[in-house]
mmCIF file of C-alpha atoms in Angstrom:
data_model
loop_
_atom_site.group_PDB
_atom_site.id
_atom_site.type_symbol
_atom_site.label_atom_id
_atom_site.label_comp_id
_atom_site.label_asym_id
_atom_site.label_seq_id
_atom_site.Cartn_x
_atom_site.Cartn_y
_atom_site.Cartn_z
ATOM 1 C CA MET A 23 89.766 164.243 75.125
ATOM 2 C CA ALA A 24 92.241 164.101 72.218
ATOM 3 C CA ARG A 25 91.879 162.218 68.942
ATOM 4 C CA THR A 26 94.597 160.968 66.586
ATOM 5 C CA ASP A 27 94.407 160.909 62.795
ATOM 6 C CA SER A 28 93.504 157.214 63.020
ATOM 7 C CA GLY A 29 90.447 158.066 65.100
ATOM 8 C CA VAL A 30 91.684 156.511 68.363
ATOM 9 C CA SER A 31 90.622 158.625 71.321
ATOM 10 C CA TYR A 32 92.760 159.330 74.374
ATOM 11 C CA ARG A 33 92.203 160.943 77.732
ATOM 12 C CA PRO A 34 95.384 162.530 79.109
ATOM 13 C CA VAL A 35 96.405 160.977 82.407
ATOM 14 C CA PRO A 36 97.869 162.624 85.501
ATOM 15 C CA GLU A 37 101.593 162.443 86.149
ATOM 16 C CA LEU A 38 102.943 160.050 88.745
ATOM 17 C CA THR A 39 102.482 161.451 92.221
ATOM 18 C CA GLU A 40 105.067 161.362 94.973
ATOM 19 C CA HIS A 41 103.489 158.084 96.083
ATOM 20 C CA GLY A 42 103.752 156.558 92.612
ATOM 21 C CA ALA A 43 100.015 156.527 91.905
ATOM 22 C CA ALA A 44 98.949 156.903 88.301
ATOM 23 C CA HIS A 45 96.195 155.830 85.941
ATOM 24 C CA GLY A 46 97.432 154.796 82.540
ATOM 25 C CA VAL A 47 98.772 152.128 80.230
ATOM 26 C CA ALA A 48 102.435 151.116 80.347
ATOM 27 C CA LEU A 49 104.107 149.153 77.546
ATOM 28 C CA VAL A 50 107.322 147.485 78.726
ATOM 29 C CA THR A 51 109.619 145.743 76.246
ATOM 30 C CA GLY A 52 112.174 143.104 77.156
ATOM 31 C CA ALA A 53 109.808 142.119 79.963
ATOM 32 C CA SER A 54 110.424 138.367 79.897
ATOM 33 C CA SER A 55 113.514 138.710 82.129
ATOM 34 C CA GLY A 56 116.167 141.048 83.489
ATOM 35 C CA ILE A 57 115.605 144.789 83.682
ATOM 36 C CA GLY A 58 112.322 144.723 81.754
ATOM 37 C CA ALA A 59 110.767 142.157 84.083
ATOM 38 C CA ALA A 60 112.008 144.064 87.145
ATOM 39 C CA VAL A 61 110.525 147.319 85.824
ATOM 40 C CA ALA A 62 107.209 145.582 85.204
ATOM 41 C CA ARG A 63 107.165 144.229 88.759
ATOM 42 C CA GLN A 64 107.970 147.657 90.212
ATOM 43 C CA LEU A 65 105.264 149.386 88.171
ATOM 44 C CA ALA A 66 102.783 146.761 89.341
ATOM 45 C CA ALA A 67 103.848 147.307 92.949
ATOM 46 C CA ASP A 68 103.478 151.086 92.601
ATOM 47 C CA GLY A 69 99.915 150.562 91.414
ATOM 48 C CA GLY A 70 97.680 152.315 88.933
ATOM 49 C CA TRP A 71 99.251 151.013 85.724
ATOM 50 C CA ARG A 72 97.637 148.674 83.241
ATOM 51 C CA LEU A 73 100.641 146.693 82.054
ATOM 52 C CA LEU A 74 101.301 145.475 78.521
ATOM 53 C CA LEU A 75 104.433 143.342 78.441
ATOM 54 C CA THR A 76 106.416 142.095 75.482
ATOM 55 C CA GLY A 77 109.460 139.901 74.939
ATOM 56 C CA ARG A 78 110.777 137.143 72.697
ATOM 57 C CA ASP A 79 110.549 134.206 75.122
ATOM 58 C CA ARG A 80 106.872 133.317 75.271
ATOM 59 C CA ASP A 81 107.044 131.006 78.304
ATOM 60 C CA ARG A 82 108.984 133.441 80.499
ATOM 61 C CA LEU A 83 106.895 136.374 79.282
ATOM 62 C CA ASP A 84 103.651 134.594 80.089
ATOM 63 C CA ALA A 85 104.944 133.708 83.566
ATOM 64 C CA VAL A 86 105.835 137.329 84.337
ATOM 65 C CA ALA A 87 102.531 138.614 82.954
ATOM 66 C CA GLU A 88 100.467 136.070 84.871
ATOM 67 C CA ALA A 89 102.163 136.959 88.150
ATOM 68 C CA LEU A 90 101.396 140.648 87.608
ATOM 69 C CA SER A 91 97.914 140.313 86.069
ATOM 70 C CA ALA A 92 99.373 141.942 82.965
ATOM 71 C CA THR A 93 98.737 141.421 79.264
ATOM 72 C CA ALA A 94 101.486 139.634 77.323
ATOM 73 C CA VAL A 95 102.085 140.189 73.600
ATOM 74 C CA ARG A 96 105.058 138.242 72.289
ATOM 75 C CA ALA A 97 107.126 140.118 69.702
ATOM 76 C CA ASP A 98 110.620 140.190 68.241
ATOM 77 C CA LEU A 99 111.350 143.913 67.980
ATOM 78 C CA ASP A 100 114.036 143.207 65.392
ATOM 79 C CA ASP A 101 111.152 142.482 63.021
ATOM 80 C CA GLN A 102 109.349 145.571 61.716
ATOM 81 C CA ASP A 103 106.083 143.733 61.089
ATOM 82 C CA GLU A 104 106.038 142.270 64.598
ATOM 83 C CA THR A 105 106.779 145.689 66.123
ATOM 84 C CA GLU A 106 103.940 147.287 64.178
ATOM 85 C CA HIS A 107 101.660 144.428 65.219
ATOM 86 C CA LEU A 108 102.660 144.902 68.869
ATOM 87 C CA VAL A 109 101.814 148.608 68.922
ATOM 88 C CA GLY A 110 98.628 148.016 66.950
ATOM 89 C CA GLU A 111 97.497 145.319 69.391
ATOM 90 C CA ALA A 112 98.331 147.545 72.352
ATOM 91 C CA LEU A 113 96.248 150.402 70.979
ATOM 92 C CA ARG A 114 93.367 148.136 70.018
ATOM 93 C CA ALA A 115 93.335 146.613 73.496
ATOM 94 C CA THR A 116 93.625 149.829 75.489
ATOM 95 C CA GLY A 117 93.197 152.827 73.159
ATOM 96 C CA ARG A 118 96.307 154.482 74.581
ATOM 97 C CA ILE A 119 99.935 154.115 75.621
ATOM 98 C CA ASP A 120 100.896 156.501 78.399
ATOM 99 C CA LEU A 121 104.277 155.047 79.276
ATOM 100 C CA LEU A 122 106.788 153.253 77.054
ATOM 101 C CA VAL A 123 109.749 151.544 78.707
ATOM 102 C CA ALA A 124 112.116 150.352 75.976
ATOM 103 C CA GLY A 125 114.098 147.718 77.828
ATOM 104 C CA ALA A 126 114.830 145.098 75.166
ATOM 105 C CA GLY A 127 118.441 144.663 74.104
ATOM 106 C CA ILE A 128 121.196 142.226 73.189
ATOM 107 C CA GLY A 129 124.996 142.231 73.361
ATOM 108 C CA TRP A 130 128.092 140.551 71.968
ATOM 109 C CA ALA A 131 131.490 140.323 73.645
ATOM 110 C CA GLY A 132 134.897 139.789 72.107
ATOM 111 C CA PRO A 133 137.505 141.493 69.906
ATOM 112 C CA PHE A 134 135.827 143.493 67.168
ATOM 113 C CA HIS A 135 137.876 141.899 64.371
ATOM 114 C CA THR A 136 136.460 138.492 65.329
ATOM 115 C CA MET A 137 132.834 139.665 65.455
ATOM 116 C CA PRO A 138 130.743 138.237 62.611
ATOM 117 C CA LEU A 139 129.142 140.945 60.514
ATOM 118 C CA SER A 140 125.770 139.289 61.085
ATOM 119 C CA ALA A 141 126.221 139.665 64.857
ATOM 120 C CA ALA A 142 127.228 143.331 64.515
ATOM 121 C CA THR A 143 124.218 144.029 62.328
ATOM 122 C CA ARG A 144 121.851 142.356 64.782
ATOM 123 C CA VAL A 145 123.207 144.281 67.794
ATOM 124 C CA VAL A 146 122.706 147.600 65.982
ATOM 125 C CA SER A 147 119.291 146.492 64.742
ATOM 126 C CA VAL A 148 117.950 145.417 68.153
ATOM 127 C CA ASP A 149 119.648 147.983 70.384
ATOM 128 C CA LEU A 150 119.234 151.048 68.162
ATOM 129 C CA VAL A 151 117.035 150.639 65.091
ATOM 130 C CA ALA A 152 114.307 148.755 66.955
ATOM 131 C CA VAL A 153 114.231 151.444 69.648
ATOM 132 C CA ILE A 154 113.857 154.202 67.067
ATOM 133 C CA ARG A 155 111.161 152.220 65.256
ATOM 134 C CA LEU A 156 109.197 151.603 68.455
ATOM 135 C CA VAL A 157 109.360 155.229 69.595
ATOM 136 C CA ARG A 158 108.339 156.377 66.114
ATOM 137 C CA LEU A 159 105.228 154.196 66.289
ATOM 138 C CA VAL A 160 104.203 155.214 69.802
ATOM 139 C CA LEU A 161 105.136 158.900 69.870
ATOM 140 C CA PRO A 162 102.421 160.293 67.533
ATOM 141 C CA HIS A 163 99.730 158.942 69.857
ATOM 142 C CA MET A 164 101.368 160.553 72.884
ATOM 143 C CA LEU A 165 101.737 163.853 71.038
ATOM 144 C CA ALA A 166 98.070 163.762 70.067
ATOM 145 C CA ALA A 167 97.176 163.204 73.717
ATOM 146 C CA ARG A 168 99.720 165.853 74.848
ATOM 147 C CA SER A 169 100.679 163.389 77.551
ATOM 148 C CA GLY A 170 103.088 160.500 77.952
ATOM 149 C CA HIS A 171 106.491 159.367 79.079
ATOM 150 C CA ILE A 172 109.183 157.466 77.180
ATOM 151 C CA VAL A 173 111.926 155.659 79.095
ATOM 152 C CA LEU A 174 114.921 154.391 77.130
ATOM 153 C CA ILE A 175 117.126 151.839 78.876
ATOM 154 C CA GLY A 176 120.627 152.625 77.678
ATOM 155 C CA SER A 177 123.979 151.713 79.179
ATOM 156 C CA VAL A 178 127.095 153.383 80.555
ATOM 157 C CA ALA A 179 128.827 151.545 77.703
ATOM 158 C CA GLY A 180 127.385 154.278 75.515
ATOM 159 C CA THR A 181 129.097 156.919 77.643
ATOM 160 C CA PHE A 182 132.483 155.336 78.246
ATOM 161 C CA GLY A 183 132.936 152.674 75.582
ATOM 162 C CA VAL A 184 133.692 149.189 76.884
ATOM 163 C CA ARG A 185 136.632 147.066 75.804
ATOM 164 C CA GLY A 186 135.441 144.011 73.898
ATOM 165 C CA GLU A 187 132.001 145.534 73.265
ATOM 166 C CA ALA A 188 132.688 148.044 70.505
ATOM 167 C CA VAL A 189 129.456 147.624 68.548
ATOM 168 C CA TYR A 190 127.253 147.414 71.638
ATOM 169 C CA SER A 191 128.903 150.583 72.974
ATOM 170 C CA ALA A 192 128.351 152.339 69.642
ATOM 171 C CA ALA A 193 124.669 151.379 69.564
ATOM 172 C CA LYS A 194 124.095 152.595 73.123
ATOM 173 C CA ALA A 195 125.964 155.841 72.404
ATOM 174 C CA ALA A 196 123.599 156.412 69.494
ATOM 175 C CA VAL A 197 120.611 155.801 71.787
ATOM 176 C CA ALA A 198 121.979 158.458 74.160
ATOM 177 C CA THR A 199 122.299 161.003 71.361
ATOM 178 C CA PHE A 200 118.854 160.080 70.038
ATOM 179 C CA ALA A 201 117.425 160.715 73.522
ATOM 180 C CA ASP A 202 119.134 164.100 73.802
ATOM 181 C CA ALA A 203 118.001 165.265 70.367
ATOM 182 C CA LEU A 204 114.432 164.016 70.719
ATOM 183 C CA ARG A 205 114.076 165.632 74.137
ATOM 184 C CA TYR A 206 114.521 169.057 72.515
ATOM 185 C CA GLU A 207 111.662 168.308 70.135
ATOM 186 C CA LEU A 208 109.404 167.186 72.976
ATOM 187 C CA ASP A 209 109.835 170.338 75.031
ATOM 188 C CA GLY A 210 106.398 171.831 75.646
ATOM 189 C CA THR A 211 104.477 168.926 74.109
ATOM 190 C CA GLY A 212 103.460 167.258 77.385
ATOM 191 C CA VAL A 213 105.547 164.184 76.480
ATOM 192 C CA HIS A 214 108.622 163.455 78.589
ATOM 193 C CA LEU A 215 111.711 161.359 77.957
ATOM 194 C CA THR A 216 114.045 159.690 80.441
ATOM 195 C CA HIS A 217 117.312 157.951 79.574
ATOM 196 C CA ILE A 218 118.466 155.341 82.090
ATOM 197 C CA LEU A 219 122.176 154.433 82.050
ATOM 198 C CA PRO A 220 122.830 151.290 84.089
ATOM 199 C CA GLY A 221 126.258 149.914 84.800
ATOM 200 C CA VAL A 222 126.755 146.184 85.164
ATOM 201 C CA VAL A 223 123.434 144.510 85.986
ATOM 202 C CA ASP A 224 123.010 140.929 87.177
ATOM 203 C CA THR A 225 120.787 139.588 84.372
ATOM 204 C CA PRO A 226 120.923 136.839 81.717
ATOM 205 C CA PHE A 227 122.373 139.481 79.348
ATOM 206 C CA PHE A 228 125.923 138.243 79.877
ATOM 207 C CA GLU A 229 125.039 134.626 79.213
ATOM 208 C CA ARG A 230 123.330 135.584 75.972
ATOM 209 C CA ARG A 231 126.146 137.818 74.724
ATOM 210 C CA GLY A 232 128.427 134.792 74.621
ATOM 211 C CA ALA A 233 130.795 135.619 77.502
ATOM 212 C CA PRO A 234 130.281 135.879 81.268
ATOM 213 C CA TYR A 235 131.132 138.985 83.260
ATOM 214 C CA THR A 236 134.522 138.348 84.865
ATOM 215 C CA ARG A 237 135.679 141.742 86.178
ATOM 216 C CA SER A 238 135.962 142.268 89.908
ATOM 217 C CA ARG A 239 134.823 145.901 89.588
ATOM 218 C CA PRO A 240 132.291 147.316 89.229
ATOM 219 C CA ARG A 241 130.223 144.653 90.908
ATOM 220 C CA PRO A 242 126.916 143.747 89.204
ATOM 221 C CA ILE A 243 123.820 145.285 90.717
ATOM 222 C CA PRO A 244 120.407 143.583 90.845
ATOM 223 C CA PRO A 245 117.922 144.621 88.136
ATOM 224 C CA GLU A 246 115.564 145.804 90.885
ATOM 225 C CA LYS A 247 117.879 148.782 91.462
ATOM 226 C CA VAL A 248 117.397 149.834 87.852
ATOM 227 C CA ALA A 249 113.641 149.375 88.197
ATOM 228 C CA ASP A 250 113.645 151.569 91.314
ATOM 229 C CA ALA A 251 115.586 154.215 89.390
ATOM 230 C CA VAL A 252 113.041 154.122 86.559
ATOM 231 C CA CYS A 253 110.104 154.689 88.903
ATOM 232 C CA THR A 254 111.948 157.420 90.807
ATOM 233 C CA ALA A 255 112.762 159.154 87.519
ATOM 234 C CA LEU A 256 109.101 159.012 86.520
ATOM 235 C CA ARG A 257 108.054 160.656 89.775
ATOM 236 C CA GLN A 258 110.758 163.315 89.660
ATOM 237 C CA GLY A 259 110.805 163.940 85.906
ATOM 238 C CA ARG A 260 114.544 163.278 85.617
ATOM 239 C CA HIS A 261 116.238 163.229 82.225
ATOM 240 C CA ASP A 262 119.421 161.149 82.541
ATOM 241 C CA VAL A 263 119.844 158.670 85.370
ATOM 242 C CA TYR A 264 123.024 156.696 86.083
ATOM 243 C CA VAL A 265 122.560 153.467 88.037
ATOM 244 C CA PRO A 266 124.338 153.327 90.425
ATOM 245 C CA GLY A 267 124.612 157.074 90.824
ATOM 246 C CA TRP A 268 128.390 157.145 91.345
ATOM 247 C CA LEU A 269 128.838 156.359 87.637
ATOM 248 C CA ARG A 270 128.063 159.997 86.954
ATOM 249 C CA LEU A 271 131.510 160.846 88.395
ATOM 250 C CA PRO A 272 133.609 159.066 85.744
ATOM 251 C CA ALA A 273 131.235 160.477 83.138
ATOM 252 C CA TYR A 274 132.008 163.952 84.499
ATOM 253 C CA VAL A 275 135.765 163.285 84.501
ATOM 254 C CA ARG A 276 135.555 162.078 80.904
ATOM 255 C CA GLY A 277 133.861 165.337 79.941
ATOM 256 C CA VAL A 278 136.149 167.796 81.750
ATOM 257 C CA ALA A 279 139.463 165.888 81.606
ATOM 258 C CA PRO A 280 139.346 163.381 78.747
ATOM 259 C CA GLY A 281 143.113 162.808 78.800
ATOM 260 C CA LEU A 282 143.096 161.857 82.463
ATOM 261 C CA TYR A 283 140.020 159.714 81.960
ATOM 262 C CA HIS A 284 141.550 157.718 79.103
ATOM 263 C CA ARG A 285 144.776 157.144 81.046
ATOM 264 C CA LEU A 286 142.792 155.808 84.000
ATOM 265 C CA ALA A 287 140.552 153.726 81.753
ATOM 266 C CA ALA A 288 143.546 152.185 80.012
ATOM 267 C CA ARG A 289 145.000 151.212 83.362
ATOM 268 C CA PHE A 290 141.926 150.091 85.268
ATOM 269 C CA GLY A 291 139.239 149.545 82.623
#
C-alpha cells in the first residue's frame, strides 16, 4: 500500500496480461466521440478496468458512459479549474488512477497567415498545454503508487508536419518531445508512457477543424484501429506506436534522408 502527501491510499495494480486482464482505474479524455470513445469501448471489452470518461459534449459523453457502465465527468480541459476538478473527482470517486489516456484534441485547417490568433492559441492550449497540465496532476499519484501507465494520443502531423495545419503540427510535435523527455524521468519508477501516432482517422475531428479531409491518400482508418493499438501497446509495453504501422517507414526516411523525404513530400504530400 502506498500513500500520497494528500493522504490518498493506493494499491499498485498488476500490469495488463497477454489476455488484456487488469484491475484498475482508467481515465480517458476526449471520450465523447472519435478515438477517445473507441479506446473506452476497447478497454471495456478487454475487461477489468473501471472507466472514468470525460469530454466536452455532455449528451454524447453520457451516452458512451451509459453503454459501457462507466462514470462520466464532463470537463473542458482547456480550463485549468475544470481539469483540476476532473482529477479531484476521479480520485475522490476511486482513490486511484492507474491508466490515463489523453485523447482530447482539436485542429484547424487552412493557410497559417489566415489563421486567427485566437484559433492558434486554442489549438496549442488544448493539444499541448492541457495535456501537460493533466499529466502533471495525475503523475504524482502514480509515482507514489509506483505503478501506472500514461498514453498520449499524438499524431503523425507532429512527425512530418502537414500542409495547412502548421500550428496543429507544432503542438503535436511538442507532445512527442514531451513524451520522449518525460519517459527518461519515469525510467525505474514503475510508471510507463506510450505515445500513439495515428495517421488520418475517420472521426468528427475534420468536421470540427473547419475543413473536410479531401486527399485520396492516405485513406482514413477507423478509430477502432487506434484503440486496438492502444490496448496492444499496454500489453506489450511499447513506447511509440504508429497507426497504421507503415507510417514508421516515412518517419525513418525523414530521419536518415531528410533531403529525399522533403522532395517526396513536396511532390506527393
